[in-house]
Amino acid sequence: MNLLLSVAFVLCWSSGFVGAKLGTEDAGAVTILMWRFLPLAAVLAVAALVRSGASWRGLTARDLGRQALIGLLSQSGYLLTVYWAIQLGVSSGTTALIDGTQPLVAGALAGPLLRQYVSGRQWLGLCLGLAGVALVTTADAGANSGVAWWTYLVPFAGMLSLVAATFLEQRSRTQVTPAVSMTVHCVTSALVFTGAALATGSAAPPSTSSFWIAIGWLVTLSTFGGYGLYWLVLRRSGVTKVNTLMFLMAPVTAVWGAAMFDEPFTPQTAAGLAVSLGAVAVVHSASPRAPQAHGHHPDEDQDEPGDGRRSPTRVTCRS
């Protein structure tokens, strides 16, 4: 089951880069994101009101506010930077490369922030994954020499936004179901992008059918599939392993782009895909190193390996 969820997550998350390329051919980033989230948020909000299930019971205003902040970082901030970077001329491959550094950042911070320490074997896998992503996207980045240097900082900021959202969710005391988090995240993004579109006069959608095809693509595959599976796999597998799957995004996007847009698929692309697959295998076969502390048993304050659950001891001790 974990393998199937991982494969589905990689495909759905990669679909976001393809959908962004489809959408930015007809409209700006804010317009696309407004129409991506507005109808989606309306459907999810109505479903939440009709169901009023147990998943919403017991959640405080602080819990919902925390989820809104996570949505602001993981959807609004991350997606705006990705779409804006592509709109400014940064290629989807280069954007995927910069986004692919996320596992190294998350892995480096997992120890001091979450006490999920990364072993030497996992670091080896993380570095291999970065090398695989670099192999796939180096040539693509060189082709955009006319793009201003500062535009490459835009997707980097988005990567940091998603890392922040990941750790904010992992440090939460309250477990929130994917249905609840998806609803809160999408409503938050809908409010942000609708307000931005109205303020900039870019709310009117283009009349082209390709725009609405791109919107349907982004809602079903990228939002429901990508973000829903992200939080689900995160809870089941932990920060390091789920973020290692990000190394597959650039190679998979390259294959997808070759099939849909007739983009070149070179031997270097194939080599990068192979290296990234090897990196995922290395990290997923390694066990995280337990933290050491004076007067403290190494098994205390730890999550159960692989299932993403928080132990009562850790929740009690956390400030």
C-alpha atoms as a printed R data frame, in Angstrom:
    type eleno elety resid chain resno       x      y       z
1   ATOM     1    CA   MET     A     1   0.000  0.000   0.000
2   ATOM     2    CA   ASN     A     2   2.801  2.460   0.863
3   ATOM     3    CA   LEU     A     3   4.447  1.779  -2.506
4   ATOM     4    CA   LEU     A     4   1.214  2.441  -4.401
5   ATOM     5    CA   LEU     A     5   0.612  5.639  -2.431
6   ATOM     6    CA   SER     A     6   4.164  6.792  -3.180
7   ATOM     7    CA   VAL     A     7   3.805  6.137  -6.921
8   ATOM     8    CA   ALA     A     8   0.456  7.955  -7.014
9   ATOM     9    CA   PHE     A     9   1.908 10.876  -5.060
10  ATOM    10    CA   VAL     A    10   4.862 11.270  -7.445
11  ATOM    11    CA   LEU     A    11   2.620 11.217 -10.530
12  ATOM    12    CA   CYS     A    12   0.046 13.623  -9.103
13  ATOM    13    CA   TRP     A    13   2.626 16.073  -7.752
14  ATOM    14    CA   SER     A    14   4.523 16.045 -11.047
15  ATOM    15    CA   SER     A    15   1.269 16.807 -12.855
16  ATOM    16    CA   GLY     A    16   1.345 20.252 -11.252
17  ATOM    17    CA   PHE     A    17   4.379 21.309 -13.299
18  ATOM    18    CA   VAL     A    18   2.691 20.073 -16.485
19  ATOM    19    CA   GLY     A    19  -0.561 21.823 -15.558
20  ATOM    20    CA   ALA     A    20   1.311 25.035 -14.813
21  ATOM    21    CA   LYS     A    21   2.839 24.960 -18.276
22  ATOM    22    CA   LEU     A    22  -0.585 24.365 -19.810
23  ATOM    23    CA   GLY     A    23  -2.212 27.180 -17.837
24  ATOM    24    CA   THR     A    24   0.431 29.895 -18.198
25  ATOM    25    CA   GLU     A    25   0.068 29.749 -21.970
26  ATOM    26    CA   ASP     A    26  -3.327 31.480 -21.611
27  ATOM    27    CA   ALA     A    27  -3.287 33.468 -18.350
28  ATOM    28    CA   GLY     A    28  -1.176 34.855 -15.526
29  ATOM    29    CA   ALA     A    29  -0.307 33.006 -12.338
30  ATOM    30    CA   VAL     A    30  -2.834 34.742 -10.071
31  ATOM    31    CA   THR     A    31  -5.702 34.203 -12.536
32  ATOM    32    CA   ILE     A    32  -4.943 30.512 -12.880
33  ATOM    33    CA   LEU     A    33  -4.638 30.009  -9.148
34  ATOM    34    CA   MET     A    34  -7.843 31.898  -8.396
35  ATOM    35    CA   TRP     A    35  -9.889 29.693 -10.740
36  ATOM    36    CA   ARG     A    36  -8.063 26.603  -9.561
37  ATOM    37    CA   PHE     A    37  -9.037 27.122  -5.929
38  ATOM    38    CA   LEU     A    38 -12.304 29.091  -5.986
39  ATOM    39    CA   PRO     A    39 -14.631 26.320  -7.276
40  ATOM    40    CA   LEU     A    40 -12.656 23.679  -5.409
41  ATOM    41    CA   ALA     A    41 -12.994 25.538  -2.103
42  ATOM    42    CA   ALA     A    42 -16.730 26.018  -2.671
43  ATOM    43    CA   VAL     A    43 -17.279 22.278  -3.224
44  ATOM    44    CA   LEU     A    44 -15.171 21.300  -0.214
45  ATOM    45    CA   ALA     A    45 -16.863 23.869   2.046
46  ATOM    46    CA   VAL     A    46 -20.345 22.657   1.070
47  ATOM    47    CA   ALA     A    47 -19.274 19.039   1.612
48  ATOM    48    CA   ALA     A    48 -17.954 19.948   5.067
49  ATOM    49    CA   LEU     A    49 -21.245 21.641   5.999
50  ATOM    50    CA   VAL     A    50 -23.346 18.726   4.760
51  ATOM    51    CA   ARG     A    51 -21.279 16.024   6.414
52  ATOM    52    CA   SER     A    52 -20.327 17.787   9.662
53  ATOM    53    CA   GLY     A    53 -18.537 14.576  10.531
54  ATOM    54    CA   ALA     A    54 -16.534 13.515  13.534
55  ATOM    55    CA   SER     A    55 -13.323 14.654  11.834
56  ATOM    56    CA   TRP     A    56 -14.268 18.275  12.577
57  ATOM    57    CA   ARG     A    57 -15.337 17.686  16.179
58  ATOM    58    CA   GLY     A    58 -12.911 18.720  18.873
59  ATOM    59    CA   LEU     A    59 -10.978 21.115  16.621
60  ATOM    60    CA   THR     A    60 -10.458 24.512  18.208
61  ATOM    61    CA   ALA     A    61 -10.126 27.879  16.526
62  ATOM    62    CA   ARG     A    62  -6.381 27.620  17.160
63  ATOM    63    CA   ASP     A    63  -6.252 24.244  15.357
64  ATOM    64    CA   LEU     A    64  -8.095 25.670  12.345
65  ATOM    65    CA   GLY     A    65  -5.899 28.774  12.372
66  ATOM    66    CA   ARG     A    66  -2.818 26.572  12.339
67  ATOM    67    CA   GLN     A    67  -4.195 24.654   9.367
68  ATOM    68    CA   ALA     A    68  -4.931 27.943   7.594
69  ATOM    69    CA   LEU     A    69  -1.301 28.984   8.104
70  ATOM    70    CA   ILE     A    70  -0.097 25.605   6.807
71  ATOM    71    CA   GLY     A    71  -2.307 26.074   3.733
72  ATOM    72    CA   LEU     A    72  -0.981 29.600   3.243
73  ATOM    73    CA   LEU     A    73   2.569 28.233   3.172
74  ATOM    74    CA   SER     A    74   2.082 24.889   1.391
75  ATOM    75    CA   GLN     A    75  -0.396 26.020  -1.254
76  ATOM    76    CA   SER     A    76  -0.604 29.802  -1.587
77  ATOM    77    CA   GLY     A    77   3.065 30.623  -1.091
78  ATOM    78    CA   TYR     A    78   4.498 27.558  -2.790
79  ATOM    79    CA   LEU     A    79   2.257 27.573  -5.858
80  ATOM    80    CA   LEU     A    80   2.416 31.312  -6.435
81  ATOM    81    CA   THR     A    81   6.206 31.169  -6.609
82  ATOM    82    CA   VAL     A    82   6.205 28.141  -8.933
83  ATOM    83    CA   TYR     A    83   3.684 29.674 -11.347
84  ATOM    84    CA   TRP     A    84   5.254 33.112 -11.192
85  ATOM    85    CA   ALA     A    85   8.714 31.688 -11.894
86  ATOM    86    CA   ILE     A    86   7.433 29.850 -14.971
87  ATOM    87    CA   GLN     A    87   5.607 32.996 -16.080
88  ATOM    88    CA   LEU     A    88   8.863 34.989 -15.722
89  ATOM    89    CA   GLY     A    89  10.674 32.565 -18.011
90  ATOM    90    CA   VAL     A    90  12.178 29.993 -15.650
91  ATOM    91    CA   SER     A    91  11.589 26.605 -17.259
92  ATOM    92    CA   SER     A    92   9.583 23.917 -15.501
93  ATOM    93    CA   GLY     A    93  12.698 21.725 -15.370
94  ATOM    94    CA   THR     A    94  14.751 24.370 -13.601
95  ATOM    95    CA   THR     A    95  11.878 25.044 -11.233
96  ATOM    96    CA   ALA     A    96  11.749 21.329 -10.465
97  ATOM    97    CA   LEU     A    97  15.510 21.322  -9.816
98  ATOM    98    CA   ILE     A    98  15.269 24.147  -7.281
99  ATOM    99    CA   ASP     A    99  12.215 22.530  -5.714
100 ATOM   100    CA   GLY     A   100  14.215 19.294  -5.576
101 ATOM   101    CA   THR     A   101  16.572 20.753  -2.965
102 ATOM   102    CA   GLN     A   102  13.712 20.595  -0.454
103 ATOM   103    CA   PRO     A   103  14.625 17.111   0.895
104 ATOM   104    CA   LEU     A   104  18.140 18.255   1.809
105 ATOM   105    CA   VAL     A   105  16.778 21.288   3.655
106 ATOM   106    CA   ALA     A   106  14.077 19.236   5.387
107 ATOM   107    CA   GLY     A   107  16.564 16.475   6.229
108 ATOM   108    CA   ALA     A   108  19.023 18.938   7.741
109 ATOM   109    CA   LEU     A   109  16.310 20.508   9.909
110 ATOM   110    CA   ALA     A   110  14.486 17.303  10.914
111 ATOM   111    CA   GLY     A   111  16.965 16.562  13.708
112 ATOM   112    CA   PRO     A   112  16.964 19.837  15.663
113 ATOM   113    CA   LEU     A   113  13.252 20.545  15.055
114 ATOM   114    CA   LEU     A   114  11.592 17.119  15.167
115 ATOM   115    CA   ARG     A   115  14.225 14.792  16.644
116 ATOM   116    CA   GLN     A   116  13.931 12.669  13.507
117 ATOM   117    CA   TYR     A   117  17.656 12.336  12.928
118 ATOM   118    CA   VAL     A   118  18.990 11.422   9.510
119 ATOM   119    CA   SER     A   119  21.456  8.531   9.239
120 ATOM   120    CA   GLY     A   120  24.579  8.519   7.103
121 ATOM   121    CA   ARG     A   121  22.925  6.142   4.649
122 ATOM   122    CA   GLN     A   122  19.949  8.458   4.332
123 ATOM   123    CA   TRP     A   123  22.252 11.420   3.692
124 ATOM   124    CA   LEU     A   124  23.907  9.371   0.955
125 ATOM   125    CA   GLY     A   125  20.502  8.779  -0.627
126 ATOM   126    CA   LEU     A   126  19.584 12.458  -0.333
127 ATOM   127    CA   CYS     A   127  22.802 13.532  -2.054
128 ATOM   128    CA   LEU     A   128  22.318 10.926  -4.783
129 ATOM   129    CA   GLY     A   129  18.809 12.223  -5.339
130 ATOM   130    CA   LEU     A   130  20.033 15.779  -5.718
131 ATOM   131    CA   ALA     A   131  22.634 14.578  -8.214
132 ATOM   132    CA   GLY     A   132  19.906 12.799 -10.206
133 ATOM   133    CA   VAL     A   133  17.748 15.904 -10.319
134 ATOM   134    CA   ALA     A   134  20.760 17.983 -11.383
135 ATOM   135    CA   LEU     A   135  21.513 15.576 -14.237
136 ATOM   136    CA   VAL     A   136  17.971 15.936 -15.566
137 ATOM   137    CA   THR     A   137  17.709 19.718 -15.371
138 ATOM   138    CA   THR     A   138  21.225 21.135 -15.938
139 ATOM   139    CA   ALA     A   139  20.877 21.382 -19.700
140 ATOM   140    CA   ASP     A   140  17.426 22.942 -19.365
141 ATOM   141    CA   ALA     A   141  18.711 25.585 -16.954
142 ATOM   142    CA   GLY     A   142  21.535 26.510 -19.348
143 ATOM   143    CA   ALA     A   143  19.055 27.130 -22.133
144 ATOM   144    CA   ASN     A   144  17.459 30.001 -20.184
145 ATOM   145    CA   SER     A   145  20.556 32.211 -19.978
146 ATOM   146    CA   GLY     A   146  18.517 35.292 -20.921
147 ATOM   147    CA   VAL     A   147  16.356 35.098 -17.778
148 ATOM   148    CA   ALA     A   148  17.257 37.562 -14.992
149 ATOM   149    CA   TRP     A   149  19.237 35.981 -12.156
150 ATOM   150    CA   TRP     A   150  16.800 37.020  -9.436
151 ATOM   151    CA   THR     A   151  13.951 35.040 -10.999
152 ATOM   152    CA   TYR     A   152  15.656 31.829  -9.825
153 ATOM   153    CA   LEU     A   153  15.190 33.003  -6.231
154 ATOM   154    CA   VAL     A   154  11.404 32.882  -6.702
155 ATOM   155    CA   PRO     A   155  11.009 29.065  -6.782
156 ATOM   156    CA   PHE     A   156  13.664 28.813  -4.058
157 ATOM   157    CA   ALA     A   157  11.401 30.908  -1.804
158 ATOM   158    CA   GLY     A   158   8.536 28.563  -2.648
159 ATOM   159    CA   MET     A   159  10.604 25.545  -1.653
160 ATOM   160    CA   LEU     A   160  11.309 27.129   1.730
161 ATOM   161    CA   SER     A   161   7.601 27.873   2.128
162 ATOM   162    CA   LEU     A   162   6.715 24.208   1.651
163 ATOM   163    CA   VAL     A   163   9.462 23.106   4.061
164 ATOM   164    CA   ALA     A   164   8.083 25.487   6.702
165 ATOM   165    CA   ALA     A   165   4.569 24.092   6.208
166 ATOM   166    CA   THR     A   166   5.850 20.535   6.575
167 ATOM   167    CA   PHE     A   167   7.516 21.192   9.920
168 ATOM   168    CA   LEU     A   168   4.600 23.272  11.185
169 ATOM   169    CA   GLU     A   169   2.277 20.330  10.535
170 ATOM   170    CA   GLN     A   170   4.645 17.792  12.088
171 ATOM   171    CA   ARG     A   171   4.948 19.827  15.297
172 ATOM   172    CA   SER     A   172   1.180 20.093  15.720
173 ATOM   173    CA   ARG     A   173  -0.310 18.479  18.823
174 ATOM   174    CA   THR     A   174  -3.608 17.749  17.072
175 ATOM   175    CA   GLN     A   175  -4.055 15.141  14.354
176 ATOM   176    CA   VAL     A   176  -6.198 16.545  11.541
177 ATOM   177    CA   THR     A   177  -7.660 14.291   8.861
178 ATOM   178    CA   PRO     A   178  -6.676 14.890   5.205
179 ATOM   179    CA   ALA     A   179 -10.284 15.884   4.391
180 ATOM   180    CA   VAL     A   180 -10.267 18.653   7.001
181 ATOM   181    CA   SER     A   181  -6.797 19.926   6.149
182 ATOM   182    CA   MET     A   182  -7.578 19.911   2.418
183 ATOM   183    CA   THR     A   183 -10.745 21.947   2.991
184 ATOM   184    CA   VAL     A   184  -9.049 24.546   5.196
185 ATOM   185    CA   HIS     A   185  -6.015 24.808   2.904
186 ATOM   186    CA   CYS     A   186  -8.100 25.258  -0.254
187 ATOM   187    CA   VAL     A   187 -10.471 27.799   1.318
188 ATOM   188    CA   THR     A   188  -7.452 29.780   2.522
189 ATOM   189    CA   SER     A   189  -5.858 29.714  -0.930
190 ATOM   190    CA   ALA     A   190  -9.140 30.652  -2.605
191 ATOM   191    CA   LEU     A   191  -9.478 33.725  -0.392
192 ATOM   192    CA   VAL     A   192  -5.845 34.741  -0.963
193 ATOM   193    CA   PHE     A   193  -5.845 34.368  -4.743
194 ATOM   194    CA   THR     A   194  -9.344 35.787  -5.277
195 ATOM   195    CA   GLY     A   195  -8.391 38.861  -3.275
196 ATOM   196    CA   ALA     A   196  -5.133 39.226  -5.210
197 ATOM   197    CA   ALA     A   197  -6.867 38.776  -8.579
198 ATOM   198    CA   LEU     A   198  -9.557 41.340  -7.773
199 ATOM   199    CA   ALA     A   199  -6.957 43.797  -6.493
200 ATOM   200    CA   THR     A   200  -4.858 43.499  -9.662
201 ATOM   201    CA   GLY     A   201  -7.771 43.380 -12.110
202 ATOM   202    CA   SER     A   202  -6.885 39.899 -13.333
203 ATOM   203    CA   ALA     A   203  -9.897 37.933 -12.099
204 ATOM   204    CA   ALA     A   204 -11.592 37.520 -15.507
205 ATOM   205    CA   PRO     A   205 -10.673 34.144 -17.038
206 ATOM   206    CA   PRO     A   206  -9.688 33.817 -20.705
207 ATOM   207    CA   SER     A   207 -12.273 32.352 -23.066
208 ATOM   208    CA   THR     A   208 -10.023 29.608 -24.429
209 ATOM   209    CA   SER     A   209 -10.987 25.985 -23.816
210 ATOM   210    CA   SER     A   210  -7.361 25.093 -23.085
211 ATOM   211    CA   PHE     A   211  -7.486 27.310 -19.982
212 ATOM   212    CA   TRP     A   212 -10.390 25.338 -18.510
213 ATOM   213    CA   ILE     A   213  -8.732 22.049 -19.445
214 ATOM   214    CA   ALA     A   214  -5.692 23.179 -17.479
215 ATOM   215    CA   ILE     A   215  -7.900 24.178 -14.522
216 ATOM   216    CA   GLY     A   216  -9.609 20.777 -14.502
217 ATOM   217    CA   TRP     A   217  -6.208 19.103 -14.695
218 ATOM   218    CA   LEU     A   218  -4.864 21.106 -11.760
219 ATOM   219    CA   VAL     A   219  -7.922 20.595  -9.554
220 ATOM   220    CA   THR     A   220  -8.235 16.839  -9.977
221 ATOM   221    CA   LEU     A   221  -4.629 15.657 -10.317
222 ATOM   222    CA   SER     A   222  -2.517 18.316  -8.645
223 ATOM   223    CA   THR     A   223  -4.747 19.458  -5.776
224 ATOM   224    CA   PHE     A   224  -6.802 16.424  -4.807
225 ATOM   225    CA   GLY     A   225  -4.108 13.958  -5.829
226 ATOM   226    CA   GLY     A   226  -0.865 15.810  -5.119
227 ATOM   227    CA   TYR     A   227  -1.614 17.659  -1.882
228 ATOM   228    CA   GLY     A   228  -3.981 15.049  -0.491
229 ATOM   229    CA   LEU     A   229  -1.414 12.307  -0.951
230 ATOM   230    CA   TYR     A   230   1.409 14.548   0.321
231 ATOM   231    CA   TRP     A   231  -0.081 14.819   3.806
232 ATOM   232    CA   LEU     A   232  -1.225 11.187   3.808
233 ATOM   233    CA   VAL     A   233   2.209  9.818   2.867
234 ATOM   234    CA   LEU     A   234   3.840 12.292   5.260
235 ATOM   235    CA   ARG     A   235   1.883 10.872   8.199
236 ATOM   236    CA   ARG     A   236   2.572  7.273   7.208
237 ATOM   237    CA   SER     A   237   6.271  7.574   6.345
238 ATOM   238    CA   GLY     A   238   7.730 10.676   8.017
239 ATOM   239    CA   VAL     A   239   9.499 13.794   6.781
240 ATOM   240    CA   THR     A   240  12.710 12.352   5.345
241 ATOM   241    CA   LYS     A   241  11.175  9.547   3.330
242 ATOM   242    CA   VAL     A   242   8.272 11.528   1.886
243 ATOM   243    CA   ASN     A   243  10.555 14.387   0.879
244 ATOM   244    CA   THR     A   244  12.965 11.975  -0.784
245 ATOM   245    CA   LEU     A   245  10.162 11.185  -3.226
246 ATOM   246    CA   MET     A   246  10.496 14.809  -4.349
247 ATOM   247    CA   PHE     A   247  13.690 13.763  -6.134
248 ATOM   248    CA   LEU     A   248  11.542 11.881  -8.620
249 ATOM   249    CA   MET     A   249   9.525 14.953  -9.611
250 ATOM   250    CA   ALA     A   250  12.011 16.452 -12.073
251 ATOM   251    CA   PRO     A   251  12.750 13.161 -13.906
252 ATOM   252    CA   VAL     A   252   9.051 12.252 -14.078
253 ATOM   253    CA   THR     A   253   8.212 15.759 -15.290
254 ATOM   254    CA   ALA     A   254  10.873 15.413 -17.985
255 ATOM   255    CA   VAL     A   255   9.345 12.134 -19.196
256 ATOM   256    CA   TRP     A   256   5.867 13.659 -19.093
257 ATOM   257    CA   GLY     A   257   7.019 16.736 -20.980
258 ATOM   258    CA   ALA     A   258   8.598 14.587 -23.673
259 ATOM   259    CA   ALA     A   259   5.333 12.700 -24.129
260 ATOM   260    CA   MET     A   260   2.961 15.692 -24.032
261 ATOM   261    CA   PHE     A   261   5.022 18.562 -25.429
262 ATOM   262    CA   ASP     A   262   7.621 16.713 -27.495
263 ATOM   263    CA   GLU     A   263  10.385 17.992 -25.223
264 ATOM   264    CA   PRO     A   264  13.787 16.279 -25.616
265 ATOM   265    CA   PHE     A   265  14.478 13.181 -23.540
266 ATOM   266    CA   THR     A   266  18.232 12.640 -23.664
267 ATOM   267    CA   PRO     A   267  20.533  9.939 -22.247
268 ATOM   268    CA   GLN     A   268  21.352 12.441 -19.491
269 ATOM   269    CA   THR     A   269  17.661 12.529 -18.585
270 ATOM   270    CA   ALA     A   270  17.541  8.738 -18.408
271 ATOM   271    CA   ALA     A   271  20.680  8.672 -16.239
272 ATOM   272    CA   GLY     A   272  19.181 11.217 -13.853
273 ATOM   273    CA   LEU     A   273  15.999  9.163 -13.571
274 ATOM   274    CA   ALA     A   274  18.023  6.052 -12.715
275 ATOM   275    CA   VAL     A   275  20.075  7.891 -10.074
276 ATOM   276    CA   SER     A   276  16.922  9.349  -8.490
277 ATOM   277    CA   LEU     A   277  15.277  5.933  -8.322
278 ATOM   278    CA   GLY     A   278  18.399  4.576  -6.648
279 ATOM   279    CA   ALA     A   279  18.367  7.425  -4.133
280 ATOM   280    CA   VAL     A   280  14.790  6.676  -3.133
281 ATOM   281    CA   ALA     A   281  15.674  3.001  -2.663
282 ATOM   282    CA   VAL     A   282  18.666  3.894  -0.453
283 ATOM   283    CA   VAL     A   283  16.715  6.237   1.823
284 ATOM   284    CA   HIS     A   284  13.665  4.000   2.162
285 ATOM   285    CA   SER     A   285  15.842  1.032   3.132
286 ATOM   286    CA   ALA     A   286  17.667  2.983   5.861
287 ATOM   287    CA   SER     A   287  16.539  3.535   9.437
288 ATOM   288    CA   PRO     A   288  16.786  6.990  11.054
289 ATOM   289    CA   ARG     A   289  19.382  7.457  13.770
290 ATOM   290    CA   ALA     A   290  17.962  7.936  17.264
291 ATOM   291    CA   PRO     A   291  18.949 11.104  19.154
292 ATOM   292    CA   GLN     A   292  21.228 10.883  22.157
293 ATOM   293    CA   ALA     A   293  20.776 12.996  25.271
294 ATOM   294    CA   HIS     A   294  22.211 12.912  28.808
295 ATOM   295    CA   GLY     A   295  19.841 11.209  31.243
296 ATOM   296    CA   HIS     A   296  17.340 10.499  28.510
297 ATOM   297    CA   HIS     A   297  16.494  7.137  27.016
298 ATOM   298    CA   PRO     A   298  16.960  7.168  23.210
299 ATOM   299    CA   ASP     A   299  13.497  5.661  22.685
300 ATOM   300    CA   GLU     A   300  11.717  8.474  24.482
301 ATOM   301    CA   ASP     A   301  10.106 11.357  22.603
302 ATOM   302    CA   GLN     A   302  10.316  9.427  19.335
303 ATOM   303    CA   ASP     A   303   7.733  8.755  16.668
304 ATOM   304    CA   GLU     A   304   7.112  5.154  15.770
305 ATOM   305    CA   PRO     A   305   9.334  4.482  12.721
306 ATOM   306    CA   GLY     A   306   7.486  4.618   9.437
307 ATOM   307    CA   ASP     A   307   3.979  5.369  10.661
308 ATOM   308    CA   GLY     A   308   4.177  9.113  11.348
309 ATOM   309    CA   ARG     A   309   2.331  8.836  14.692
310 ATOM   310    CA   ARG     A   310   3.299 10.973  17.662
311 ATOM   311    CA   SER     A   311   3.887  9.278  20.987
312 ATOM   312    CA   PRO     A   312   2.155 10.570  24.142
313 ATOM   313    CA   THR     A   313   5.533 11.287  25.731
314 ATOM   314    CA   ARG     A   314   6.578 13.574  22.896
315 ATOM   315    CA   VAL     A   315   3.322 15.487  22.925
316 ATOM   316    CA   THR     A   316   3.529 16.010  26.676
317 ATOM   317    CA   CYS     A   317   7.125 17.224  26.616
318 ATOM   318    CA   ARG     A   318   6.767 19.602  23.703
319 ATOM   319    CA   SER     A   319   6.417 23.287  24.565
